[in-house]
Short mmCIF file of C-alpha atoms in Angstrom, two decimals:
data_model
loop_
_atom_site.label_atom_id
_atom_site.label_comp_id
_atom_site.label_asym_id
_atom_site.label_seq_id
_atom_site.Cartn_x
_atom_site.Cartn_y
_atom_site.Cartn_z
CA MET A 1 -7.45 -4.68 25.37
CA ARG A 2 -11.09 -3.70 25.60
CA VAL A 3 -13.83 -5.57 23.74
CA GLU A 4 -17.17 -4.02 22.74
CA THR A 5 -20.10 -5.09 20.59
CA VAL A 6 -21.76 -2.55 18.28
CA THR A 7 -24.97 -3.30 16.39
CA SER A 8 -26.21 0.11 15.23
CA ALA A 9 -25.07 2.12 12.21
CA GLN A 10 -25.78 5.23 14.28
CA ASN A 11 -23.05 4.36 16.76
CA PRO A 12 -20.39 7.14 16.84
CA LYS A 13 -17.62 4.61 16.24
CA ILE A 14 -19.27 3.49 13.00
CA LYS A 15 -19.83 7.07 11.87
CA ASP A 16 -16.18 7.91 12.58
CA LEU A 17 -14.98 4.88 10.62
CA LEU A 18 -17.08 5.79 7.59
CA ALA A 19 -15.88 9.39 7.73
CA LEU A 20 -12.22 8.30 7.82
CA GLN A 21 -12.77 6.12 4.78
CA GLU A 22 -14.42 8.90 2.80
CA LYS A 23 -12.63 12.14 3.76
CA SER A 24 -8.92 12.76 3.19
CA ARG A 25 -9.17 16.05 5.08
CA LEU A 26 -10.39 14.22 8.19
CA ARG A 27 -7.62 11.64 7.86
CA ARG A 28 -5.05 14.44 7.83
CA GLU A 29 -6.64 16.37 10.70
CA ARG A 30 -7.01 13.35 12.98
CA GLY A 31 -3.86 11.53 11.95
CA LEU A 32 -5.83 8.31 11.47
CA PHE A 33 -6.74 6.03 8.59
CA ALA A 34 -8.60 2.77 7.99
CA VAL A 35 -7.13 -0.42 6.57
CA GLU A 36 -9.20 -3.44 5.53
CA GLY A 37 -8.17 -7.05 5.27
CA GLN A 38 -5.97 -9.51 7.09
CA ARG A 39 -3.10 -9.24 4.61
CA GLU A 40 -3.11 -5.45 4.50
CA LEU A 41 -3.44 -5.18 8.28
CA GLY A 42 -0.53 -7.59 8.72
CA HIS A 43 1.74 -5.47 6.51
CA CYS A 44 0.62 -2.35 8.34
CA LEU A 45 1.43 -3.81 11.76
CA SER A 46 4.78 -5.15 10.52
CA ALA A 47 5.68 -1.62 9.45
CA GLY A 48 5.08 -0.45 13.03
CA PHE A 49 1.87 1.52 12.56
CA ILE A 50 0.00 1.85 15.85
CA PRO A 51 -3.56 0.45 15.87
CA GLN A 52 -6.32 2.32 17.67
CA THR A 53 -9.35 0.14 16.97
CA LEU A 54 -10.04 -3.18 15.26
CA PHE A 55 -13.52 -3.85 13.86
CA VAL A 56 -14.16 -7.58 13.45
CA CYS A 57 -17.10 -9.64 12.24
CA GLY A 58 -17.23 -13.27 13.36
CA GLU A 59 -20.03 -14.12 10.93
CA VAL A 60 -18.07 -12.93 7.91
CA ILE A 61 -14.94 -14.69 9.13
CA ALA A 62 -16.78 -17.95 9.75
CA ARG A 63 -18.43 -17.76 6.32
CA GLU A 64 -15.11 -17.20 4.59
CA ARG A 65 -13.64 -20.03 6.62
CA ARG A 66 -16.34 -22.37 5.33
CA ILE A 67 -15.70 -21.24 1.76
CA SER A 68 -11.98 -21.76 2.26
CA THR A 69 -12.52 -25.21 3.71
CA GLU A 70 -14.59 -26.17 0.68
CA ALA A 71 -11.87 -24.79 -1.59
CA ASP A 72 -9.29 -26.84 0.31
CA ALA A 73 -11.34 -29.98 -0.25
CA THR A 74 -11.16 -29.35 -3.97
CA GLY A 75 -7.50 -28.39 -4.03
CA GLY A 76 -7.95 -24.62 -3.51
CA ARG A 77 -5.82 -22.42 -1.28
CA VAL A 78 -6.98 -21.85 2.30
CA PRO A 79 -6.03 -18.66 4.18
CA THR A 80 -5.05 -19.28 7.78
CA GLY A 81 -6.28 -17.99 11.09
CA LEU A 82 -9.82 -16.76 10.41
CA MET A 83 -11.74 -15.81 13.50
CA THR A 84 -15.21 -16.47 14.90
CA THR A 85 -16.96 -15.06 17.95
CA GLY A 86 -16.69 -16.95 21.22
CA LYS A 87 -18.24 -16.81 24.70
CA ASP A 88 -15.14 -16.47 26.83
CA SER A 89 -12.87 -13.74 25.53
CA GLY A 90 -15.25 -12.38 22.91
CA TYR A 91 -13.32 -13.91 20.02
CA VAL A 92 -11.61 -17.20 19.19
CA SER A 93 -9.56 -18.37 16.24
CA ALA A 94 -11.45 -20.53 13.78
CA ASP A 95 -8.16 -22.31 13.10
CA ARG A 96 -7.84 -23.05 16.81
CA ALA A 97 -11.38 -24.42 16.84
CA ALA A 98 -10.41 -26.63 13.89
CA GLY A 99 -7.14 -27.62 15.55
CA VAL A 100 -5.05 -25.82 12.92
CA GLU A 101 -3.33 -22.77 14.40
CA GLY A 102 -2.03 -20.39 11.71
CA LYS A 103 0.93 -18.24 12.73
CA ASP A 104 -0.32 -15.41 10.51
CA GLY A 105 -3.96 -15.82 11.43
CA LEU A 106 -6.26 -13.08 12.61
CA GLU A 107 -5.85 -14.12 16.23
CA ALA A 108 -2.11 -13.56 15.81
CA LEU A 109 -2.81 -10.16 14.22
CA VAL A 110 -4.95 -9.17 17.20
CA ALA A 111 -2.14 -10.21 19.53
CA ARG A 112 0.38 -8.19 17.52
CA ALA A 113 -1.94 -5.19 17.50
CA GLU A 114 -2.40 -5.40 21.26
CA ALA A 115 1.38 -5.59 21.73
CA LEU A 116 1.71 -2.31 19.84
CA ASN A 117 -1.16 -0.72 21.76
CA PRO A 118 -2.23 -2.34 25.06
CA LYS A 119 -5.24 0.00 25.08
CA LEU A 120 -6.48 -1.38 21.76
CA LEU A 121 -10.26 -1.42 21.32
CA LEU A 122 -11.76 -4.50 19.63
CA VAL A 123 -15.24 -3.83 18.27
CA GLN A 124 -17.37 -6.81 17.22
CA LEU A 125 -19.92 -6.20 14.45
CA PRO A 126 -22.77 -8.29 13.06
CA ALA A 127 -22.52 -9.16 9.37
CA SER A 128 -25.32 -6.77 8.41
CA LEU A 129 -23.39 -3.83 9.88
CA TYR A 130 -19.93 -4.96 8.75
CA GLU A 131 -21.13 -5.13 5.15
CA LYS A 132 -22.18 -1.48 5.40
CA VAL A 133 -18.75 -0.28 6.49
CA ALA A 134 -16.52 -2.63 4.45
CA LEU A 135 -15.40 -1.16 1.14
CA ARG A 136 -14.94 -4.51 -0.56
CA GLY A 137 -16.70 -7.82 -0.40
CA SER A 138 -13.92 -10.06 0.90
CA THR A 139 -11.72 -8.61 3.65
CA GLU A 140 -11.65 -11.54 6.08
CA GLY A 141 -13.94 -9.64 8.41
CA VAL A 142 -11.45 -7.14 9.84
CA ILE A 143 -10.93 -3.37 9.53
CA GLY A 144 -8.31 -1.52 11.54
CA VAL A 145 -8.14 2.15 12.44
CA MET A 146 -4.46 3.07 12.55
CA ARG A 147 -2.36 6.05 13.57
CA SER A 148 -0.84 7.59 10.43
CA ARG A 149 2.85 8.31 10.02
CA GLU A 150 4.61 10.53 7.49
CA LEU A 151 8.10 9.68 6.25
CA SER A 152 10.41 12.40 4.98
CA LEU A 153 13.41 12.15 2.66
CA THR A 154 15.74 12.37 5.65
CA ASP A 155 14.15 9.18 7.05
CA LEU A 156 15.30 7.11 4.07
CA THR A 157 18.30 4.84 4.36
CA VAL A 158 20.46 5.11 1.24
CA ASN A 159 22.01 1.81 0.15
CA PRO A 160 25.15 1.71 -2.05
CA SER A 161 23.09 1.22 -5.25
CA PRO A 162 19.50 2.17 -4.44
CA LEU A 163 16.59 1.65 -6.78
CA ILE A 164 14.02 4.43 -6.45
CA ALA A 165 10.66 4.86 -8.17
CA VAL A 166 9.54 8.47 -8.63
CA LEU A 167 5.96 9.38 -9.47
CA GLU A 168 4.94 12.94 -10.31
CA GLY A 169 1.34 14.08 -10.21
CA VAL A 170 -0.10 10.57 -10.56
CA GLU A 171 -3.67 10.98 -9.39
CA LYS A 172 -5.50 7.66 -9.66
CA PRO A 173 -5.25 5.56 -6.46
CA GLY A 174 -5.43 2.39 -8.56
CA ASN A 175 -2.37 3.42 -10.59
CA LEU A 176 -0.42 4.39 -7.48
CA GLY A 177 -1.35 1.14 -5.77
CA ALA A 178 -0.27 -0.94 -8.76
CA ILE A 179 3.07 0.91 -8.97
CA LEU A 180 3.67 0.32 -5.27
CA ARG A 181 3.05 -3.40 -5.82
CA SER A 182 5.60 -3.42 -8.64
CA ALA A 183 8.08 -1.49 -6.49
CA ASP A 184 7.69 -4.05 -3.72
CA ALA A 185 8.08 -6.97 -6.13
CA ALA A 186 11.18 -5.43 -7.71
CA GLY A 187 12.75 -4.78 -4.32
CA ALA A 188 12.80 -1.01 -4.75
CA ASP A 189 14.37 0.84 -1.86
CA ALA A 190 11.81 3.65 -1.87
CA VAL A 191 9.00 5.34 -3.76
CA LEU A 192 8.90 9.14 -3.99
CA ILE A 193 5.47 10.58 -4.73
CA CYS A 194 5.96 14.14 -5.93
CA ASP A 195 3.23 16.75 -5.79
CA PRO A 196 0.65 14.07 -4.92
CA LEU A 197 -2.98 14.48 -5.89
CA THR A 198 -4.20 11.78 -3.50
CA ASP A 199 -3.13 10.90 0.03
CA LEU A 200 -1.24 7.72 0.87
CA TYR A 201 -4.00 6.52 3.17
CA ASN A 202 -6.77 6.64 0.60
CA PRO A 203 -8.60 3.30 1.12
CA ASN A 204 -8.58 2.61 -2.62
CA LEU A 205 -4.81 3.09 -2.76
CA ILE A 206 -4.27 0.75 0.18
CA ARG A 207 -6.57 -1.81 -1.40
CA SER A 208 -5.01 -1.64 -4.87
CA SER A 209 -1.51 -1.86 -3.39
CA ILE A 210 -2.58 -4.89 -1.26
CA GLY A 211 -0.58 -3.29 1.53
CA ALA A 212 2.58 -2.43 -0.46
CA VAL A 213 2.16 1.16 0.71
CA PHE A 214 3.37 -0.23 4.06
CA THR A 215 6.13 -2.52 2.77
CA VAL A 216 8.03 0.00 0.61
CA PRO A 217 9.30 3.23 2.23
CA THR A 218 7.13 5.88 0.58
CA VAL A 219 7.69 9.62 0.83
CA CYS A 220 5.50 12.47 -0.38
CA CYS A 221 7.47 15.59 -1.33
CA THR A 222 7.80 18.24 -4.02
CA SER A 223 9.59 17.54 -7.28
CA GLN A 224 12.31 20.05 -6.39
CA GLU A 225 12.91 18.36 -3.04
CA ALA A 226 13.14 14.97 -4.71
CA VAL A 227 15.56 16.15 -7.40
CA SER A 228 17.81 17.82 -4.83
CA TRP A 229 17.84 14.69 -2.63
CA LEU A 230 18.65 12.39 -5.55
CA LYS A 231 21.47 14.65 -6.76
CA GLU A 232 22.84 14.92 -3.23
CA HIS A 233 23.12 11.12 -3.07
CA SER A 234 24.52 10.74 -6.61
CA ILE A 235 21.53 8.73 -7.80
CA ARG A 236 21.12 8.78 -11.58
CA ILE A 237 17.72 10.06 -12.77
CA TYR A 238 16.04 8.41 -15.75
CA THR A 239 12.86 10.10 -16.96
CA ALA A 240 10.28 8.10 -18.90
CA GLN A 241 9.32 10.18 -21.95
CA LEU A 242 8.92 9.79 -25.68
CA GLN A 243 10.70 12.95 -26.78
CA ASP A 244 14.49 13.17 -27.11
CA SER A 245 14.95 9.74 -25.55
CA VAL A 246 16.86 6.47 -25.84
CA LEU A 247 15.65 2.92 -25.41
CA TYR A 248 15.42 2.05 -21.73
CA TYR A 249 17.51 -1.13 -21.98
CA ASP A 250 20.44 0.86 -23.34
CA CYS A 251 20.86 2.71 -20.04
CA PRO A 252 22.91 1.28 -17.15
CA MET A 253 20.80 0.71 -14.02
CA THR A 254 23.17 -1.29 -11.83
CA GLY A 255 24.22 1.77 -9.82
CA GLY A 256 22.00 4.14 -7.89
CA THR A 257 18.95 4.59 -10.10
CA ALA A 258 15.78 6.67 -9.92
CA ILE A 259 13.07 6.01 -12.51
CA ALA A 260 10.71 8.97 -12.86
CA ILE A 261 7.24 8.60 -14.34
CA GLY A 262 4.59 11.26 -14.85
CA THR A 263 0.91 11.24 -15.69
CA GLU A 264 -0.36 9.58 -18.85
CA ALA A 265 -1.94 12.86 -19.96
CA THR A 266 0.92 15.34 -19.50
CA GLY A 267 4.02 13.32 -18.61
CA LEU A 268 6.74 14.74 -16.40
CA SER A 269 7.24 18.41 -15.67
CA GLU A 270 10.18 20.37 -17.02
CA ILE A 271 12.03 20.17 -13.73
CA TRP A 272 12.47 16.43 -14.21
CA ARG A 273 13.38 16.68 -17.88
CA ARG A 274 16.14 19.16 -17.02
CA ALA A 275 17.40 17.14 -14.05
CA ALA A 276 17.54 13.83 -15.93
CA ASP A 277 20.76 12.01 -16.59
CA ALA A 278 18.96 10.33 -19.48
CA HIS A 279 15.51 10.36 -21.07
CA ILE A 280 14.30 6.81 -21.69
CA ARG A 281 11.44 5.29 -23.63
CA ILE A 282 9.76 1.92 -24.02
CA PRO A 283 9.50 0.83 -27.67
CA MET A 284 5.92 0.63 -28.91
CA LYS A 285 4.94 -1.32 -32.01
CA GLY A 286 1.24 -0.50 -32.06
CA ARG A 287 -0.75 2.59 -32.98
CA LEU A 288 -0.97 4.10 -29.51
CA ASP A 289 1.79 6.27 -28.14
CA SER A 290 1.58 5.61 -24.41
CA LEU A 291 1.33 2.87 -21.82
CA ASN A 292 -0.49 2.94 -18.52
CA ALA A 293 1.77 4.52 -15.89
CA SER A 294 1.73 1.42 -13.72
CA VAL A 295 2.67 -0.83 -16.64
CA SER A 296 5.52 1.49 -17.61
CA ALA A 297 6.79 1.52 -14.04
CA ALA A 298 6.79 -2.28 -13.87
CA ILE A 299 8.71 -2.62 -17.15
CA LEU A 300 11.36 -0.09 -16.16
CA LEU A 301 11.80 -1.34 -12.59
CA TYR A 302 12.27 -4.87 -13.82
CA GLU A 303 14.88 -3.76 -16.33
CA ALA A 304 16.89 -2.58 -13.32
CA VAL A 305 16.28 -5.96 -11.67
CA ARG A 306 17.41 -7.78 -14.84
CA GLN A 307 20.60 -5.76 -15.15
CA ARG A 308 21.45 -6.22 -11.50
CA ASN A 309 20.85 -9.97 -11.67
CA VAL A 310 23.13 -10.22 -14.70
CA SER A 311 25.89 -8.22 -13.00
CA ASP A 312 25.64 -10.41 -9.87
CA SER A 313 25.86 -13.70 -11.80
#
């Protein structure tokens, strides 16, 4: 592993990082993306993504460590393994300095990253520069540049009774991220993003998913490809829609199940309505006729969880 210190915003490495965060076209062309935060980076490494560069800021890490220590003194939760700069190797775990070594700490993440890429570059930044490149205020002082990887439908392992979330044309990274979090929490086997209007490595999607984009197998494909794959594997398709539909809890979801959700504005396309084994709806008692896509996904995914728990008991 190589260690460098960068102090200027005009440094090419800083310019490249900012460009990756801002431009989806560049992410696609270079096959790279940026991921902020210790938690998100940990999920990314666990999924086997190869790191190219880690940007770390000892000042930010030490500051968050102090805040965490104060929170601990008052009964708050303390994240482990924050890192400060050191004289010997260029970095040292703040937990080690405090005599409390966290197995999931940033030092451990650096070691895991180096194991995946022995040629890893570790770039140390001052707080003034880190704050210019970080997209959010609290990211434990670490940003990784990772090699992207695209899954296809043929890469998915089909369990006997898979639970699949299908999203068509959902554009907002925040909505996609929230749905990925729900899919992770519900133990979904995969998420299919059909005709996507944003790329999986959009920093706002990664942030809103808190790394779930790395924990749930996620495939981008066309709606026709998704329908054909689901039919091939005898997975029942339930489309969320108000028209010509039945209540969602009246549909069996203990077998192979795909829950398809469209945009809040236009819903699902005709290809999904025709392919559906059943059209399902969530009862609404108020004056509005739609729920946020991420809320709908959570409700429907957890109905599958409820039914499966009941059948297992």
